[in-house]
Coordinates of C-alpha atoms in Angstrom, one line a residue:
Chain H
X1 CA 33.2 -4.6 -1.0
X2 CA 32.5 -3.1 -4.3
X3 CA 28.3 -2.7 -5.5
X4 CA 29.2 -5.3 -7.8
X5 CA 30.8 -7.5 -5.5
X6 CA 27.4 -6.9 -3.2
X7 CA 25.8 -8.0 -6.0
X8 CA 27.0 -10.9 -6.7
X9 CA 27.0 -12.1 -3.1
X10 CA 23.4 -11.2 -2.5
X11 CA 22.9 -13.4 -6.0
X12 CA 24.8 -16.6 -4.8
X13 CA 22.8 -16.4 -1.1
X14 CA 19.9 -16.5 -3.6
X15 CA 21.0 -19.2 -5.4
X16 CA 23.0 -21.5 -2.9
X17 CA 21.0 -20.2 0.2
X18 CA 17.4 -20.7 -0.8
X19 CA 18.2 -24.5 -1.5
X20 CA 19.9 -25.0 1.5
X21 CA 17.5 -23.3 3.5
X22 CA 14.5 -25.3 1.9
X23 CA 16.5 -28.7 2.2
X24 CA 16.8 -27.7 6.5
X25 CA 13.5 -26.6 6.4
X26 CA 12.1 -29.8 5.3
X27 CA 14.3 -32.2 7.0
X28 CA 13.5 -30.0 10.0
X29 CA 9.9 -30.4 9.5
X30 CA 10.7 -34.5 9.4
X31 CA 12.3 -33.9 11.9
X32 CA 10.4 -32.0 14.5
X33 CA 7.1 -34.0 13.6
X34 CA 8.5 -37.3 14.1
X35 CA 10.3 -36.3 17.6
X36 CA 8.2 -33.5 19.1
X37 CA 4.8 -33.6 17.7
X38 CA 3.9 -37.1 17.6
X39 CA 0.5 -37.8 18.6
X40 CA -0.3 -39.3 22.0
X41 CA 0.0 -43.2 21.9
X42 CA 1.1 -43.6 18.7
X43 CA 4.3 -46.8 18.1
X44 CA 7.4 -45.2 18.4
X45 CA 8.6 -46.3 15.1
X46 CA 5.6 -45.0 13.2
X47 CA 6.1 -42.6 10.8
X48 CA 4.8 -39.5 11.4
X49 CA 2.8 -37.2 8.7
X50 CA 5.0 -34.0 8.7
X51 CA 2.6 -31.8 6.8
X52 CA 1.6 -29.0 9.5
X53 CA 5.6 -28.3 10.1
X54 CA 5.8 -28.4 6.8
X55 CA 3.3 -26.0 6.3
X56 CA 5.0 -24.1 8.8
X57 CA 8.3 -23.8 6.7
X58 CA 6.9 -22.7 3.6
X59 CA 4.9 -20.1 5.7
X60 CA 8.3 -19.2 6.7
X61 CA 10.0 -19.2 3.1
X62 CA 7.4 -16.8 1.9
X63 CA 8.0 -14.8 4.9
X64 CA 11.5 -14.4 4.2
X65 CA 10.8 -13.9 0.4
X66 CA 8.2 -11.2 0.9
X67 CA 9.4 -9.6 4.6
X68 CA 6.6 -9.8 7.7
X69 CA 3.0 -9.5 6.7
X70 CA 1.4 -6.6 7.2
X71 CA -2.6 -6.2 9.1
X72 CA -5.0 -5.4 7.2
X73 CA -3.7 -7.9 4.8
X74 CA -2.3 -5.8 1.7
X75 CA -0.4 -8.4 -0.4
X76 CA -2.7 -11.2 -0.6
X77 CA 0.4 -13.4 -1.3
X78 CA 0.6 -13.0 2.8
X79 CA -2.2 -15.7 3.0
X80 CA -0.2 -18.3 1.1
X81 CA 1.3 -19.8 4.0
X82 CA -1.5 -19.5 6.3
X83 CA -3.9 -21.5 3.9
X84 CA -1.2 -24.3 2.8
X85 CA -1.3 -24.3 7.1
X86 CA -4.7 -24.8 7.1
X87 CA -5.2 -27.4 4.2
X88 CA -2.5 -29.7 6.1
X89 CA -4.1 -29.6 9.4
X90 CA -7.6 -30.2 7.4
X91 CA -5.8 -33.1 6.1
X92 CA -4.8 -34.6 9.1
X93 CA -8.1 -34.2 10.3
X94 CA -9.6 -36.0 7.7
X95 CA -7.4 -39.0 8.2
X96 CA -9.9 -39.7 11.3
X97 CA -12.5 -40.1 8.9
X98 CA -14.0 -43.7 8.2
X99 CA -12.3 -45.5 5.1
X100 CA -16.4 -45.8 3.6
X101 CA -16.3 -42.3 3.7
X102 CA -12.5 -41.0 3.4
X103 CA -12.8 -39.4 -0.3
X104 CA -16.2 -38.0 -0.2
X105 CA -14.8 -35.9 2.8
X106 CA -11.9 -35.2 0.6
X107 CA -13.6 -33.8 -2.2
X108 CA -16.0 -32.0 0.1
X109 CA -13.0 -30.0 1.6
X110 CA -10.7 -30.1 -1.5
X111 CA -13.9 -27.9 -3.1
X112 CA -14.2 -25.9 -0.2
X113 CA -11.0 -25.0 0.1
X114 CA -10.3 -24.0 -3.7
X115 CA -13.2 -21.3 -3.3
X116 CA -12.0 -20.2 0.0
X117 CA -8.0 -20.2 -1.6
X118 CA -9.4 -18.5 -4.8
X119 CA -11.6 -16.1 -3.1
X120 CA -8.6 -15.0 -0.5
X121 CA -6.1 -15.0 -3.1
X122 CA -7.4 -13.5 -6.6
X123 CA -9.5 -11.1 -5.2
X124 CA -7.5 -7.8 -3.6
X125 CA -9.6 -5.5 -1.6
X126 CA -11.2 -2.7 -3.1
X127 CA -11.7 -4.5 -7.0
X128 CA -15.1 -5.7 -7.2
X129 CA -14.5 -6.7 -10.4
X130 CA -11.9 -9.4 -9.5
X131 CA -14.7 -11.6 -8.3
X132 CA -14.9 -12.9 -12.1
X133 CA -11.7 -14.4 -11.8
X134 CA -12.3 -16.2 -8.5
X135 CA -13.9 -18.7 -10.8
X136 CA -11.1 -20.2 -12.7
X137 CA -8.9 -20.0 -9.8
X138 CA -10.7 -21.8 -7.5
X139 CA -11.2 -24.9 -10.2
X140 CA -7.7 -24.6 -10.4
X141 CA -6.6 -25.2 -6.8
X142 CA -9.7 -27.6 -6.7
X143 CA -8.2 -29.6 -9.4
X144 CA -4.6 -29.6 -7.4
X145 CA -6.2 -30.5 -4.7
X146 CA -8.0 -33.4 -6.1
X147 CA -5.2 -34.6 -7.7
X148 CA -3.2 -34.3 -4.4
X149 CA -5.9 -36.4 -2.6
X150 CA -5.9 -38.6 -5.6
X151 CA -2.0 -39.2 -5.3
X152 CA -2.7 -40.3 -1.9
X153 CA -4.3 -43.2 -2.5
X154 CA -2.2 -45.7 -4.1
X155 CA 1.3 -45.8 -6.3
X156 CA 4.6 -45.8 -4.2
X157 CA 4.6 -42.8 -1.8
X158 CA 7.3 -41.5 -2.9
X159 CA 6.1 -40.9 -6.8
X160 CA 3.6 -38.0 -6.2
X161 CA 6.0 -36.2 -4.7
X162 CA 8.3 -36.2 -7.5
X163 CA 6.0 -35.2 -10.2
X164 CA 4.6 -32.7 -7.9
X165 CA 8.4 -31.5 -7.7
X166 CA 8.8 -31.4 -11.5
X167 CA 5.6 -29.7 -11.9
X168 CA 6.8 -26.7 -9.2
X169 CA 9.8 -26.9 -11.2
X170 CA 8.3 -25.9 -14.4
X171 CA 5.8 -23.3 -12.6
X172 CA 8.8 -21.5 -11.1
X173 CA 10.7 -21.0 -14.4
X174 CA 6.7 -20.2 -16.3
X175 CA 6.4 -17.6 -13.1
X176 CA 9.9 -16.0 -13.5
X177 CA 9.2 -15.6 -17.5
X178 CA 6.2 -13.8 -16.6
X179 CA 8.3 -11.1 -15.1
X180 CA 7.7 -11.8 -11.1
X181 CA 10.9 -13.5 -9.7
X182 CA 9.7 -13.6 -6.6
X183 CA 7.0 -16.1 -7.5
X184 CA 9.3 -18.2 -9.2
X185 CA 11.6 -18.6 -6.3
X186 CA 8.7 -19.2 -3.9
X187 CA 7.6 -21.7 -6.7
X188 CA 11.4 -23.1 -6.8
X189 CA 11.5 -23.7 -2.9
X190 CA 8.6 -25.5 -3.3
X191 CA 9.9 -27.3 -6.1
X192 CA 12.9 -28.1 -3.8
X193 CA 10.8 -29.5 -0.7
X194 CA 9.1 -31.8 -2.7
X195 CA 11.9 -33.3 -4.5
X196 CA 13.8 -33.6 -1.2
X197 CA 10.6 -35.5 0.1
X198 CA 10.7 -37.4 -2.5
X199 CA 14.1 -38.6 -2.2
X200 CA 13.5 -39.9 1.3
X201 CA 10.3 -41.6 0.3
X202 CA 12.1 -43.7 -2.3
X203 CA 15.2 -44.1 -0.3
X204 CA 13.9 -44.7 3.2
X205 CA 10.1 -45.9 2.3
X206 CA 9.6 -46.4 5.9
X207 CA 9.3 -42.7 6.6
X208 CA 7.3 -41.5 3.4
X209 CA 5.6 -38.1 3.6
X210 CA 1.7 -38.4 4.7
X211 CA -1.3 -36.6 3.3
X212 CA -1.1 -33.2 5.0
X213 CA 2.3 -33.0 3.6
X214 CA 0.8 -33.8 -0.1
X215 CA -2.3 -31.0 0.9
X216 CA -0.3 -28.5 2.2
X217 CA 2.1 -28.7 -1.0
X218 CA -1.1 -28.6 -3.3
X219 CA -2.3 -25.5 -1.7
X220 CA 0.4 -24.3 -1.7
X221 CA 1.2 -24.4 -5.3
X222 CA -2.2 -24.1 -6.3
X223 CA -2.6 -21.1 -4.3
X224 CA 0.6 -19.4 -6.1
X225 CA -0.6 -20.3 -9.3
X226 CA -3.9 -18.8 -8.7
X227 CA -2.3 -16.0 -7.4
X228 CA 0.0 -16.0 -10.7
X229 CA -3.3 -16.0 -12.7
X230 CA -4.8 -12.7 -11.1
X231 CA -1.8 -10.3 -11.0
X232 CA 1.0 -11.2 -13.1
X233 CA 1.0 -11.5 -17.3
X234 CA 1.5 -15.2 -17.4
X235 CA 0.3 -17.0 -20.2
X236 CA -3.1 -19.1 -19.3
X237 CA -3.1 -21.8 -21.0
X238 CA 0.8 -23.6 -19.4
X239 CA -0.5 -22.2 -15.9
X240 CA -3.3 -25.1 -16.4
X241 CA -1.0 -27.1 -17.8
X242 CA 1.3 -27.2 -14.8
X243 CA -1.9 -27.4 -12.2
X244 CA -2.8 -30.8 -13.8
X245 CA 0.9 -32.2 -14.0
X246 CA 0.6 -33.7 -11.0
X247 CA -2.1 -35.8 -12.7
X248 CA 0.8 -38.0 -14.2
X249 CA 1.1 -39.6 -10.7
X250 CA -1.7 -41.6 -11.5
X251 CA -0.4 -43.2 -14.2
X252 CA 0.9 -47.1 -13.4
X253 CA -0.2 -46.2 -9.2
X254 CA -1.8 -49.5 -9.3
X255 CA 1.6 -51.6 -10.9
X256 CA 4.1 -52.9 -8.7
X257 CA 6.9 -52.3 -11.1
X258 CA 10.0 -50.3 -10.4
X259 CA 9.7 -48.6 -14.3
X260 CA 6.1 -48.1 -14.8
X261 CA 4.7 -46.7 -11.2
X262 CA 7.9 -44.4 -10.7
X263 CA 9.9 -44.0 -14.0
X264 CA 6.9 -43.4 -16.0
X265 CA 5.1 -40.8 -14.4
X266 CA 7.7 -38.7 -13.6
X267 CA 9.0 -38.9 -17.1
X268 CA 5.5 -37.8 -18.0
X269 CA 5.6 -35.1 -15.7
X270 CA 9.2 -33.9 -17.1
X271 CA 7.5 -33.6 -20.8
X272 CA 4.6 -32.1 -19.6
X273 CA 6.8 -29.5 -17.8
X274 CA 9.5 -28.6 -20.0
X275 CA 5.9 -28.1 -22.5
X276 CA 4.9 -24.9 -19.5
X277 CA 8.5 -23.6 -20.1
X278 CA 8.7 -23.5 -24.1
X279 CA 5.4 -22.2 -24.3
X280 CA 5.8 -19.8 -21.8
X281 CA 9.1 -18.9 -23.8
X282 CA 7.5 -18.4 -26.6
X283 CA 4.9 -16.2 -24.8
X284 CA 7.3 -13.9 -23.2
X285 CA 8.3 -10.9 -25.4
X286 CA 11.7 -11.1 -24.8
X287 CA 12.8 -13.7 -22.0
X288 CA 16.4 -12.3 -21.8
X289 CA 17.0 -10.9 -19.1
X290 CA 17.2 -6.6 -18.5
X291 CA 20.0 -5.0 -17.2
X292 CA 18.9 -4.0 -13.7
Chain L
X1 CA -42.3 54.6 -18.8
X2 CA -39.6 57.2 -17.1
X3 CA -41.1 57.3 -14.4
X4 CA -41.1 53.3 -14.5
X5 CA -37.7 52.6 -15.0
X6 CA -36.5 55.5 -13.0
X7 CA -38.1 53.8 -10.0
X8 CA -36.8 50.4 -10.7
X9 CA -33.4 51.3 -11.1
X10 CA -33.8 53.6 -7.3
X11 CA -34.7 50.4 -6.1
X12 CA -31.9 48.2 -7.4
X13 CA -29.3 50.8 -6.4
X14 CA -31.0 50.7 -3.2
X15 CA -30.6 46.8 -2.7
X16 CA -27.3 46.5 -4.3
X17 CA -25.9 49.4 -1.5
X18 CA -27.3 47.8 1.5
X19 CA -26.5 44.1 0.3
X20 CA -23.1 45.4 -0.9
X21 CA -21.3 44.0 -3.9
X22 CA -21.3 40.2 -4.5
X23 CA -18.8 38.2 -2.2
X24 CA -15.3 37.1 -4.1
X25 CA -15.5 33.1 -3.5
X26 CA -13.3 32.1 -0.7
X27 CA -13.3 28.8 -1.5
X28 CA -11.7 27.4 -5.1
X29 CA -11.4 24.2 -6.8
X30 CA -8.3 23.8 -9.1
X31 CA -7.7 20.5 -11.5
X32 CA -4.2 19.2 -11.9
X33 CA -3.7 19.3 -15.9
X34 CA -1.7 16.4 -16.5
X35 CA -0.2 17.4 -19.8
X36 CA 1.8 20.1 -18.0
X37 CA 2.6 18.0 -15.0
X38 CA 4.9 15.7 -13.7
X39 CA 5.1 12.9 -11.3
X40 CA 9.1 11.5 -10.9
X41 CA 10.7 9.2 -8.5
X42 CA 14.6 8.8 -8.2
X43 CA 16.4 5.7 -6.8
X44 CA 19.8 4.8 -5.7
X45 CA 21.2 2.4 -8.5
X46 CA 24.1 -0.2 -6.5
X47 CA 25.0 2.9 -4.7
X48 CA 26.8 4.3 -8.1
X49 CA 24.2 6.0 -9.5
X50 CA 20.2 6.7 -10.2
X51 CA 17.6 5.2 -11.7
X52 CA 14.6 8.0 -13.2
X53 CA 11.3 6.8 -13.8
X54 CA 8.3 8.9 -14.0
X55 CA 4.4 7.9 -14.4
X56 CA 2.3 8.7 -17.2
X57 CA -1.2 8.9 -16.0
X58 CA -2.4 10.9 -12.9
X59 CA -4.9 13.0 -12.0
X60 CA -5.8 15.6 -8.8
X61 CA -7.6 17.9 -7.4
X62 CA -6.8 21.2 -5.4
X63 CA -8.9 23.2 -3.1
X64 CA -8.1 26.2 -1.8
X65 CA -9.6 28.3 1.1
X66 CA -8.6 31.7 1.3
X67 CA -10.5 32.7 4.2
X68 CA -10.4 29.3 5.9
X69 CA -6.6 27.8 5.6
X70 CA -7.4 24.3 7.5
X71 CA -10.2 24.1 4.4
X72 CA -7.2 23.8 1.9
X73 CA -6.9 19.8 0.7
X74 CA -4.8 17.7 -2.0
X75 CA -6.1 15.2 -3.2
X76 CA -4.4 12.8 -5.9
X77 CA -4.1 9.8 -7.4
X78 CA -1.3 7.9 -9.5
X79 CA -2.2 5.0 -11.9
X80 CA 0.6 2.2 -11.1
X81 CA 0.9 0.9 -14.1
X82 CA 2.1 3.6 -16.0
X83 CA 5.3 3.8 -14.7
X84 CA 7.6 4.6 -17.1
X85 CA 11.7 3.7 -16.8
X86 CA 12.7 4.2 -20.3
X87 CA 12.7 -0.1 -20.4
X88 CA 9.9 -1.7 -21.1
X89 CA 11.4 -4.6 -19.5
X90 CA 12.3 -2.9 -16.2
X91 CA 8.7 -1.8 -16.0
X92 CA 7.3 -4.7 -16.6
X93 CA 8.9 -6.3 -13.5
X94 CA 7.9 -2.8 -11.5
X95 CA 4.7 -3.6 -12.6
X96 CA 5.3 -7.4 -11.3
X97 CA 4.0 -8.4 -7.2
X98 CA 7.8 -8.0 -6.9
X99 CA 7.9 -4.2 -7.1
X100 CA 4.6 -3.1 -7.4
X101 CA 2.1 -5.3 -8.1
X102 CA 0.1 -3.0 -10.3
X103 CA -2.8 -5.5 -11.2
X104 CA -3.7 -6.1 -7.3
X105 CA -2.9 -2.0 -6.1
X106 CA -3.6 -0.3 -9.2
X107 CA -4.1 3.4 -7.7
X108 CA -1.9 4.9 -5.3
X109 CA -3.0 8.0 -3.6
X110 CA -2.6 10.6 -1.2
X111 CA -4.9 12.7 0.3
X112 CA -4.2 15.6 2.4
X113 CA -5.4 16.4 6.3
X114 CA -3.7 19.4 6.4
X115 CA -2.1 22.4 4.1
X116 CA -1.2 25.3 6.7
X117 CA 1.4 28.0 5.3
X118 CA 4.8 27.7 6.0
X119 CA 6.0 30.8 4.4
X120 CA 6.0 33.0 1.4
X121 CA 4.5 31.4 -1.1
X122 CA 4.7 27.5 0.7
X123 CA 2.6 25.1 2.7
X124 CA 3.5 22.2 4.6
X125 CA 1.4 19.5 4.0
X126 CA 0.7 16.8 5.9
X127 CA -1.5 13.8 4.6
X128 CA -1.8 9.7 4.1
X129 CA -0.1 8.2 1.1
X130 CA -1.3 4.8 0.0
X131 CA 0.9 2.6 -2.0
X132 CA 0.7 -1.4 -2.4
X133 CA -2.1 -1.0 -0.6
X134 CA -0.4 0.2 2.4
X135 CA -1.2 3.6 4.1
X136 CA 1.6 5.5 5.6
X137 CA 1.4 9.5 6.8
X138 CA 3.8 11.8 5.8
X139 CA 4.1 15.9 5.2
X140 CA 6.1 17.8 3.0
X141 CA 6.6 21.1 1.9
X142 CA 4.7 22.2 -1.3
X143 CA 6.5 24.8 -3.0
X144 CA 3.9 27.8 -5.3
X145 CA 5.8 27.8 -8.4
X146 CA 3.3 30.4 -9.6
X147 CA -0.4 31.7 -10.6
X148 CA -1.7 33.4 -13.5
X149 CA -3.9 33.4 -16.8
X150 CA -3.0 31.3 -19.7
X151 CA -3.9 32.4 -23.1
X152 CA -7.4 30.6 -23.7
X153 CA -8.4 32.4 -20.3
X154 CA -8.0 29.5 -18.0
X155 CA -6.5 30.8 -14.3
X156 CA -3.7 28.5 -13.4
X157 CA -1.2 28.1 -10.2
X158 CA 1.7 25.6 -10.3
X159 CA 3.2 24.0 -7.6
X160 CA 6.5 21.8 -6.6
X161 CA 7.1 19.4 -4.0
X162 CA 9.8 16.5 -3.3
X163 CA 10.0 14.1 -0.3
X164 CA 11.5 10.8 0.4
X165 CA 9.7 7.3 0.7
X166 CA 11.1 4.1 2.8
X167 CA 9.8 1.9 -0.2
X168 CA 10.2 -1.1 2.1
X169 CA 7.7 0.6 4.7
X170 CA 5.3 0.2 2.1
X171 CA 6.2 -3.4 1.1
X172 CA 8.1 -3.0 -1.8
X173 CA 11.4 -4.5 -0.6
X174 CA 12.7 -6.4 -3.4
X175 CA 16.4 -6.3 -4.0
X176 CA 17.4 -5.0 -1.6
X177 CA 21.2 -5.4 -2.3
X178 CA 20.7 -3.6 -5.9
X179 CA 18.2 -0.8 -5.3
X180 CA 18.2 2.4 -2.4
X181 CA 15.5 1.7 -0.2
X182 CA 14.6 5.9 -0.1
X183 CA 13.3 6.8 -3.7
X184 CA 12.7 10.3 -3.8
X185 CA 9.3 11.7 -5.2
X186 CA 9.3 14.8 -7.5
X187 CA 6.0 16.6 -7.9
X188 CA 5.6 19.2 -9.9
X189 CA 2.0 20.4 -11.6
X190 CA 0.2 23.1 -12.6
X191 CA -4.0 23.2 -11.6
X192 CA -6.7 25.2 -13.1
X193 CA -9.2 26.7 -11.5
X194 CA -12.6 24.8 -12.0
X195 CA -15.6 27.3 -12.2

């Protein structure tokens, strides 16, 4: 093969395989939770919350994307999937909570874990002065967090996911623009596991996506866009922006109609996003690509 | 008053014959001088040709120990961001957690465990080279390019060196399919001696 036909090839694995590999990785995770990880004496035709797998697959995406992590940690990136891990499985853990007392946990841990996911991922070793930006990172994952808890409790299950998919859809392109690619296809995979969850929870209802799988995709893209914020040039203000799009999931949670508690939000959402990519457009010097 | 002097100068010719004369220094501390050095790297460009890039801001230290070779250390540091490509656009991305994530490594550095001669006028040197945060050994052979005094009176020595780096050993993987995954280093500066 000629270097250009290498080229091309490697492109289209990028481009067909990174879909395809985040639509088996998902389905897997479905998958594998509901068949091999149920709890203990729970009804066979219960649903089961896939978060942890799920977790598990985009620690595995960003493994792929980045090659093995190395110890001592030297990319801080190398955390992501362990703490979107982590979140789900605090999730879960949480569900054993008492109703009365169900989202006072959840804001207890959604505040602890934006500190501990903004003080592992903004500050690199050996930068003191990083510490300053732990701050707006941690309200930032905080915030996603929050939301994703507040998604939780009401509107059909499968609209958070959605918006959350739009809003990782709009992050990837704001992260790519900012001159890391790599971001924006980790961003772009996660875009692609929660539309795919969102397609099963509106098509088969019965087998929605629980909380950890909602924490562990919060963590997840709060932690990249924290990440974003410390070490690559993208433009503040969208970044924000596309941490609180998954606020639009709110919106018409408590109406039982078809256009207003699924239609609405996501279209919502879609504004709000395609706002992060033509400001971050307008931010970039020149968003044409080089020639490599 | 002759007789004064006469005395003091016996005794100072005394002390200065059984002392002897003052000791030349054995060990010397030379300064890179950035504005006549260079720091280059070279990669394979979809195996048909390379890409140069060179940094702009560096800065190290030599010490030499005549008498003592294992005294002999390198010491320097490369600022990250200052890579240079001739495209502003291509360095932004190097600069980018996709190449080398400047803001989170800023410095990359080596510093020396050993300089033993290998040679007329060379010295393999062996020493830990930090990039992305990642430490890796490696030696080379340094090269004396030359020594002398430069017109303002400053004593200078120059000195070459070039060796390979596995850039994916040090986590800088990306692209695999466009870029060679050995980018040779090309080091060449000249040091002045610090009094």
């Amino acid at each position: 093969m000629t270097p250009a036909q290498d080229m091309a090839l490697a492109l289209a694995i990028r481009a067909v395989g990174m879909p395809l590999l985040a639509t088996l990785l998902v389905l897997g995770a479905l998958r594998v939770q509901a068949r091999w990880l149920r709890r203990p004496g729970s009804p066979a035709g219960q649903p089961e919350d896939p978060g942890p797998v799920l977790a598990a697959a985009i620690w595995a995406g960003v493994v792929g994307a980045r090659g093995l992590p190395r110890w001592p940690v030297a990319d801080t990136l190398d955390l992501l999937g362990p703490l979107a891990l982590l979140a789900s499985l605090a999730a879960r853990a949480i569900g054993a909570v008492p109703e009365s007392r169900k989202r006072a946990a959840e804001w207890a841990l959604g505040i602890l874990a934006a500190v501990a996911i903004g003080w592992l991922l903004m500050v690199p070793r050996g930068v003191p002065g990083a510490i300053m930006s732990v701050g707006p990172g941690a309200l930032a994952i905080g915030v996603t967090w929050a939301l994703g808890a507040l998604g939780r409790t009401g509107g059909h299950p499968g609209t958070w996911h959605a918006v959350f998919a739009v809003s990782a859809a709009g992050s990837a392109t704001m992260l790519a623009l900012s001159g890391s690619a790599l971001l924006g296809q980790v961003a772009a995979s996660l875009a692609l596991s929660g539309g795919i969850l969102a397609l099963i929870a509106f098509l088969r209802p019965g087998i929605a996506p629980g909380p950890s799988a909602t924490a562990a995709l919060a963590a997840a893209q709060g932690g990249l866009l924290a990440y974003g914020w410390a070490f690559t040039e993208a433009p503040r203000i969208p970044l924000l922006l596309a941490l609180a799009i998954p606020a639009s999931a709110l919106i018409g949670r408590r109406s039982p109609g078809w256009w207003s508690s699924r239609v609405l939000p996501v279209g919502i959402a879609l504004a709000l996003s395609g706002a992060v990519v033509a400001w971050s457009l307008l931010a970039a010097p020149d968003p044409s690509p080089y020639p490599y | 008053m002759r007789k004064v002097i006469g005395t003091a100068g016996l005794w100072t010719l005394l002390a200065w014959t059984v002392a002897g004369p003052a000791p030349a220094r054995a060990q010397t501390t030379w300064k890179v001088d950035p504005v006549h050095s260079q720091v280059l790297f070279r990669v394979l460009h979809l195996n048909i040709g390379h890409v140069w890039g060179w940094f702009r801001q560096f800065e190290g230290t030599v010490v030499l120990d005549a008498q003592r070779p294992e005294g002999n250390r390198i010491e320097f540091s490369v600022d990250a961001a200052s890579v240079d490509t001739r495209d502003e656009k291509r360095d932004q991305h190097l600069r980018s957690p996709d190449f080398f994530n400047a803001k989170q490594a800023p410095k990359w550095t080596f510093r020396s465990r050993s300089v033993k001669p290998a040679g007329a006028d060379s010295w393999e040197v062996s020493g830990d080279l930090t990039l992305r945060g990642v430490t890796k050994p490696v030696t080379f052979t340094a090269r004396k390019v030359g020594e002398g005094k430069d017109p303002w009176g400053s004593q200078r020595v120059g000195f070459s060196a070039k060796f390979p780096v596995d850039r994916s050993a040090f986590g800088i993987s990306y692209m695999p399919e466009g870029l060679g995954r050995e980018v040779e280093v090309f080091v060449d500066f000249e040091a002045i001696l610090q009094k």
